[in-house]
Coordinates of C-alpha atoms in Angstrom, one line a residue:
M36 CA -33.0 -82.4 93.5
Y37 CA -29.9 -83.6 92.2
K38 CA -30.2 -87.6 91.1
K39 CA -26.5 -89.9 92.2
T40 CA -25.0 -89.4 88.9
T41 CA -25.2 -85.5 89.3
L42 CA -24.1 -85.5 92.5
L43 CA -20.7 -88.1 91.7
S44 CA -19.9 -86.2 88.7
Y45 CA -19.9 -82.2 90.4
R46 CA -17.7 -84.6 93.2
Q47 CA -15.3 -86.4 90.3
G48 CA -15.0 -82.6 88.4
I49 CA -14.3 -80.6 91.8
Q50 CA -11.6 -83.4 92.0
R51 CA -10.3 -83.1 88.9
F52 CA -9.8 -79.3 89.8
L53 CA -7.7 -79.8 92.8
Q54 CA -5.6 -82.3 91.5
S55 CA -4.0 -79.8 88.9
I56 CA -4.0 -76.8 91.8
R57 CA -3.1 -79.0 95.0
P58 CA -2.1 -82.4 94.6
D59 CA -1.7 -83.8 97.3
V60 CA -6.0 -82.9 98.4
D61 CA -8.1 -85.8 97.9
I62 CA -11.7 -85.1 98.9
I63 CA -12.6 -88.9 97.5
K64 CA -9.9 -90.5 99.7
G65 CA -8.0 -88.5 101.8
P66 CA -8.4 -88.8 105.4
L67 CA -9.2 -85.0 105.8
F68 CA -12.5 -85.7 104.1
R69 CA -13.6 -88.6 105.8
E70 CA -16.3 -87.3 107.6
S71 CA -18.3 -85.2 104.5
N72 CA -17.4 -88.6 102.3
K73 CA -19.6 -90.6 105.4
F74 CA -22.4 -87.3 104.9
F75 CA -21.7 -88.2 101.0
K76 CA -22.7 -91.9 101.1
G77 CA -26.0 -91.4 103.6
M78 CA -27.0 -88.3 100.9
T79 CA -26.9 -91.1 97.9
M80 CA -28.4 -93.2 100.2
E81 CA -31.8 -91.1 100.3
L82 CA -31.5 -90.2 97.1
K83 CA -32.0 -94.2 96.6
R84 CA -34.9 -94.7 98.7
Q85 CA -36.5 -91.7 97.3
G86 CA -35.8 -93.6 93.7
Q87 CA -33.6 -90.9 92.5
A88 CA -30.3 -93.5 92.3
N89 CA -30.6 -95.1 89.0
I90 CA -29.1 -94.2 85.7
D91 CA -30.8 -94.0 82.4
H92 CA -28.8 -95.6 80.2
H93 CA -29.6 -95.3 76.2
P94 CA -32.0 -98.2 75.6
P95 CA -30.8 -100.5 72.4
I96 CA -33.5 -100.6 69.5
S97 CA -36.1 -103.1 69.4
D98 CA -36.6 -106.1 66.8
A99 CA -39.8 -103.9 65.7
D100 CA -38.4 -100.9 65.6
L101 CA -35.6 -102.1 63.7
I102 CA -37.8 -103.5 61.4
K103 CA -40.1 -100.5 60.9
M104 CA -36.5 -98.2 60.6
Y105 CA -35.2 -100.0 58.0
D106 CA -38.5 -100.5 55.9
Y107 CA -38.9 -96.7 56.3
L108 CA -35.0 -96.5 55.1
S109 CA -35.9 -98.4 52.0
S110 CA -39.1 -97.1 51.3
S111 CA -37.5 -94.5 49.4
D112 CA -35.3 -93.1 46.7
S113 CA -35.0 -89.3 48.0
A114 CA -32.2 -87.6 49.0
Q115 CA -33.5 -87.3 52.2
V116 CA -34.2 -90.8 52.8
L117 CA -30.7 -92.3 51.7
Q118 CA -28.6 -89.9 54.2
H119 CA -30.4 -91.0 57.1
K120 CA -29.7 -94.8 56.2
V121 CA -26.2 -94.0 55.5
F122 CA -26.4 -92.1 58.8
V123 CA -27.6 -95.2 60.3
D124 CA -25.3 -98.0 58.4
I125 CA -22.0 -95.5 59.4
M126 CA -23.4 -95.1 62.9
M127 CA -24.2 -99.2 63.6
H128 CA -21.2 -100.8 61.6
F129 CA -18.7 -98.7 62.9
G130 CA -20.5 -98.3 66.7
R131 CA -19.4 -95.1 66.8
R132 CA -21.1 -92.7 70.0
G133 CA -23.3 -90.0 70.2
R134 CA -22.9 -86.4 68.1
E135 CA -19.1 -87.3 68.3
N136 CA -17.2 -85.8 65.4
L137 CA -20.0 -86.1 62.9
R138 CA -20.0 -82.5 61.7
T139 CA -17.0 -82.9 60.6
L140 CA -16.7 -86.1 58.5
R141 CA -15.5 -86.2 55.5
R142 CA -16.1 -88.4 52.0
T143 CA -12.7 -89.0 52.4
D144 CA -11.9 -90.4 55.5
F145 CA -13.9 -93.6 54.2
S146 CA -12.7 -96.2 51.5
V147 CA -13.8 -98.7 49.6
S148 CA -11.8 -102.0 49.7
T149 CA -12.1 -105.6 49.1
D150 CA -10.5 -108.3 50.8
G151 CA -8.5 -111.8 50.0
E152 CA -12.6 -113.5 49.4
G153 CA -12.7 -111.0 47.0
C154 CA -16.1 -108.9 49.2
M155 CA -16.3 -105.6 49.5
Y156 CA -16.1 -103.4 52.1
V157 CA -16.7 -100.0 53.4
E158 CA -13.4 -98.4 55.7
K159 CA -12.8 -95.8 57.9
I160 CA -9.1 -94.9 56.7
R161 CA -9.1 -91.4 58.6
D162 CA -7.8 -92.1 62.3
E163 CA -9.7 -89.4 64.5
Q164 CA -9.7 -88.2 68.2
T165 CA -12.2 -89.4 70.3
K166 CA -13.5 -89.8 74.3
N167 CA -11.6 -92.6 74.6
H168 CA -8.3 -92.3 72.7
Q169 CA -6.8 -88.8 73.0
D170 CA -3.2 -89.1 72.1
D171 CA -3.3 -92.9 71.7
S172 CA -2.4 -94.7 68.1
C173 CA -5.4 -96.6 68.2
K174 CA -8.2 -97.2 65.2
A175 CA -11.2 -98.6 64.8
E176 CA -11.1 -101.5 63.0
G177 CA -14.6 -101.7 61.9
R178 CA -16.3 -102.7 58.2
M179 CA -19.1 -102.4 56.8
Y180 CA -19.2 -105.1 54.1
E181 CA -21.5 -105.5 50.6
I182 CA -25.2 -107.5 50.9
K183 CA -25.0 -109.4 47.5
N184 CA -28.3 -108.9 45.6
S185 CA -30.0 -106.9 48.4
D186 CA -31.7 -103.5 47.9
R187 CA -30.4 -102.7 51.3
C188 CA -26.6 -103.4 50.7
P189 CA -25.3 -101.0 53.4
L190 CA -21.8 -100.7 50.1
R191 CA -24.3 -99.8 48.1
S192 CA -26.1 -96.9 49.6
F193 CA -22.7 -95.6 50.5
V194 CA -21.7 -95.4 46.6
K195 CA -25.1 -94.3 45.8
L196 CA -25.0 -91.4 48.6
I197 CA -21.2 -90.6 47.6
R198 CA -22.2 -90.2 43.3
R199 CA -25.2 -87.6 44.4
L200 CA -23.2 -85.4 46.9
N201 CA -21.9 -82.2 46.3
P202 CA -18.3 -82.0 44.5
Q203 CA -17.7 -78.4 46.3
C204 CA -18.3 -79.7 49.7
P205 CA -16.2 -82.1 50.9
F206 CA -18.4 -83.5 53.9
L207 CA -20.0 -86.2 54.4
F208 CA -23.8 -85.4 55.8
Q209 CA -24.8 -81.9 53.9
Q210 CA -27.8 -80.4 53.2
P211 CA -30.4 -82.4 51.0
R212 CA -32.1 -80.4 48.1
A213 CA -35.7 -80.3 47.5
V214 CA -35.0 -80.7 43.8
P215 CA -32.2 -82.6 42.1
K216 CA -29.9 -80.5 39.7
D217 CA -27.3 -82.0 37.6
N218 CA -27.6 -85.0 39.4
I219 CA -26.7 -83.4 42.6
H220 CA -28.6 -84.1 45.1
F221 CA -27.0 -81.7 48.4
N222 CA -26.6 -78.3 48.7
N223 CA -22.7 -77.4 49.6
V224 CA -24.1 -76.6 53.2
V225 CA -22.9 -79.2 55.7
L226 CA -25.4 -80.3 58.1
G227 CA -25.1 -78.7 61.3
H228 CA -23.8 -79.9 65.0
N229 CA -27.6 -79.9 66.5
K230 CA -29.2 -81.4 63.4
M231 CA -26.3 -84.1 63.0
G232 CA -27.0 -84.7 67.3
N233 CA -31.1 -85.4 66.6
M234 CA -30.6 -87.3 63.1
M235 CA -31.7 -90.7 65.3
S236 CA -34.9 -88.4 67.0
I237 CA -35.9 -87.7 63.5
I238 CA -35.7 -91.3 61.4
S239 CA -37.4 -92.2 65.2
E240 CA -40.6 -89.8 63.9
A241 CA -40.4 -90.6 60.6
A242 CA -40.4 -93.5 60.5
S243 CA -42.9 -93.9 63.0
L244 CA -41.1 -95.7 66.1
S245 CA -42.5 -97.0 69.2
R246 CA -40.1 -94.4 70.9
R247 CA -38.0 -91.4 70.2
Y248 CA -34.6 -93.0 70.2
T249 CA -31.4 -91.2 70.4
N250 CA -27.8 -91.5 68.5
H251 CA -26.7 -93.1 70.9
S252 CA -28.9 -95.3 71.1
L253 CA -27.5 -97.2 67.6
R254 CA -24.4 -97.6 69.4
A255 CA -25.8 -99.5 72.2
T256 CA -27.9 -101.6 70.0
T257 CA -24.8 -102.7 67.7
V258 CA -22.9 -104.0 71.3
H259 CA -26.2 -106.0 72.0
I260 CA -26.6 -107.5 68.1
V261 CA -22.9 -108.5 68.4
D262 CA -22.9 -109.8 72.1
E263 CA -26.1 -111.8 71.4
A264 CA -24.2 -113.6 68.7
R265 CA -21.6 -114.3 71.0
V266 CA -18.9 -112.4 69.7
P267 CA -16.0 -112.0 71.9
S268 CA -15.8 -108.7 73.9
R269 CA -12.0 -108.0 72.6
H270 CA -13.3 -107.6 69.0
I271 CA -16.5 -105.4 70.1
M272 CA -14.2 -103.5 71.4
S273 CA -11.6 -103.7 68.8
V274 CA -15.0 -102.0 66.7
T275 CA -16.5 -99.3 69.5
G276 CA -13.4 -97.5 70.8
H277 CA -14.2 -99.1 74.4
K278 CA -10.4 -99.3 76.8
S279 CA -12.5 -101.7 79.1
E280 CA -15.4 -104.7 79.2
S281 CA -16.5 -103.0 82.2
S282 CA -17.9 -100.0 80.5
L283 CA -18.9 -102.6 77.6
K284 CA -21.4 -104.5 79.8
T285 CA -23.6 -101.3 80.3
Y286 CA -24.4 -101.5 76.4
S287 CA -24.4 -105.1 76.1
G288 CA -25.7 -106.3 79.7
Q289 CA -29.4 -104.6 79.1
T290 CA -32.4 -106.8 78.4
T291 CA -34.2 -106.2 75.3
E292 CA -38.4 -105.7 75.2
S293 CA -38.2 -109.2 73.6
T294 CA -36.7 -111.4 76.5
K295 CA -38.7 -108.7 79.2
R296 CA -41.9 -110.1 77.2
L297 CA -40.6 -113.7 77.2
M298 CA -40.1 -113.9 80.6
S299 CA -42.6 -111.8 82.2
E300 CA -45.4 -114.6 80.1
T301 CA -43.3 -117.6 81.0
L302 CA -43.4 -116.5 85.0
S303 CA -46.9 -116.0 84.0
A304 CA -47.7 -119.2 82.4
H305 CA -45.6 -121.2 84.7
S306 CA -47.1 -119.2 87.8
G307 CA -50.6 -120.3 86.7
V308 CA -49.4 -123.8 86.9
V309 CA -47.5 -123.5 89.9
S310 CA -50.5 -121.8 91.9
S311 CA -53.1 -124.4 91.3
N312 CA -51.0 -127.1 92.2
S313 CA -49.5 -125.5 95.0
K314 CA -52.7 -125.0 96.1
S315 CA -53.9 -128.5 95.8
K316 CA -50.8 -129.9 97.4
A317 CA -51.2 -127.7 100.5
S318 CA -54.3 -128.4 100.9
S319 CA -54.0 -132.3 100.6
T320 CA -51.1 -132.0 103.4
I321 CA -53.3 -130.2 105.3
T322 CA -55.5 -132.7 105.5
Q323 CA -53.0 -135.1 106.0
A324 CA -51.4 -133.8 108.4
S325 CA -54.1 -132.7 110.9
L326 CA -55.1 -136.6 110.4
A327 CA -51.6 -137.5 111.6
T328 CA -51.9 -134.6 113.9
N329 CA -55.3 -136.2 115.4
A330 CA -55.0 -139.9 115.5
N331 CA -57.4 -140.7 117.6
F332 CA -59.5 -143.4 115.6
D333 CA -62.0 -145.3 116.7
I334 CA -61.3 -148.7 115.1
G335 CA -63.6 -151.1 117.3
L336 CA -60.8 -153.3 118.3
P337 CA -60.0 -153.7 122.1
L338 CA -55.9 -153.3 123.4
P339 CA -54.7 -153.3 126.5
K340 CA -53.1 -149.4 126.4
P341 CA -52.4 -147.0 123.7
C342 CA -50.0 -147.7 121.2
S343 CA -46.6 -145.1 120.5
S344 CA -44.3 -145.2 117.7
T345 CA -41.6 -142.6 117.4
L346 CA -39.3 -142.5 114.3
T347 CA -36.5 -139.8 114.0
T348 CA -33.6 -138.9 111.6
C349 CA -35.3 -140.2 108.4
N350 CA -33.8 -138.6 105.7
D351 CA -35.4 -140.4 103.1
E352 CA -38.7 -140.2 102.1
A353 CA -39.2 -144.5 101.2
T354 CA -37.9 -145.3 104.6
L355 CA -40.5 -143.4 106.4
N356 CA -43.0 -144.5 104.8
D357 CA -41.7 -148.2 105.2
G358 CA -41.6 -147.9 108.7
L359 CA -45.3 -146.5 109.5
D360 CA -46.4 -149.4 106.8
N361 CA -44.6 -151.6 109.4
L362 CA -46.3 -149.7 112.5
Y363 CA -49.2 -150.8 111.3
A364 CA -48.5 -154.3 109.2
N365 CA -50.3 -156.4 112.3
I366 CA -52.8 -154.2 113.2
P367 CA -56.0 -155.1 111.3
M368 CA -57.2 -151.8 111.0
P369 CA -60.1 -150.8 108.5
N370 CA -59.5 -147.0 108.5
V371 CA -56.6 -146.3 109.0
P372 CA -55.7 -142.8 107.7
V373 CA -53.6 -141.8 104.9
L374 CA -49.9 -141.0 105.4
P375 CA -48.2 -137.8 105.5
T376 CA -45.8 -137.1 102.6
M377 CA -42.6 -136.0 103.4
Y378 CA -39.6 -133.9 101.4
N379 CA -36.5 -133.9 102.0
C380 CA -37.1 -133.6 105.7
S381 CA -33.8 -134.3 107.5
N382 CA -35.3 -134.7 111.0
V383 CA -38.3 -135.7 111.5
T384 CA -40.5 -136.9 114.7
I385 CA -43.7 -138.4 114.4
T386 CA -45.7 -139.8 117.6
Y387 CA -49.1 -141.8 116.8
N388 CA -51.6 -142.3 119.9
I389 CA -54.4 -145.0 118.9
S390 CA -57.1 -145.5 121.3
F391 CA -59.6 -148.3 120.7
K392 CA -63.1 -149.1 122.5
S393 CA -63.7 -151.7 123.6
N394 CA -66.7 -154.2 122.4
Q395 CA -68.3 -154.9 126.1

């Protein structure tokens, strides 16, 4: 059976086709299709019942896997590992989507510049058509700054890759050579579309990560990291190219593995304390309540008739206890039961019936 998202995509595709030939037909909101949409909604509810309504978002890379990944990317100076590192750096710093335009990226699409404070950075200077920007003038504003005195500096890796590329091939991602020749580490062949689309899967296996990530996981990681750093959404959107904050929340709203573990451990630790205290409190409350309910105590004092008292509408625990204390104030009773503890009570009625046996 198809998932809910698949059915929604099919319906939306049919809607777009019909709108192109019959603009007056609306199968989603049109009154003529009201019964059909009721049936469609019932079908999606059935899919939900069967567990087929969830949306599988691309997960961000966990903190532990990020460490392992960058350890791998810094482990060798080979052409392939260098290419992997530049690929990850570009995908994360520019928030690129999955496979989009990766194969057609050229070395001339990027430029190394210096800002007003003298810090060097890589920026993308050529505009490109993307899924969210088909015909507008928007341009990605991401920058990849240098990290001084660091072997993992993304700018240094980028420049090193550019210097080792085959000059006869204009594309950025070329096929690595097994053995360098004349300081050229790549062949005059651009990597294929499928090869670029599976690049993060290859890196996941090479770095022995906990799972096989996709290229889009790098984009999700970018959004998640900068969102955790409390960067405003409008600035994140200027880098990733998202058109609305609602679409951005599909990435920033995800919970990381470390946070999930923290929540679970916090609940586990707290539930142990709470369950122990709750059990003790419940036992104490039951005992006191049973004493209060069955308050027929043999205290060996003569009394002409039973004593009955009612306390109503008590909103304060201290007031309630003071009232009960006054009830017993003038009676010397050696075995007075422990009074029940009341929490957040708004209207409480307690009746005590105390029987006294005569010594006659």
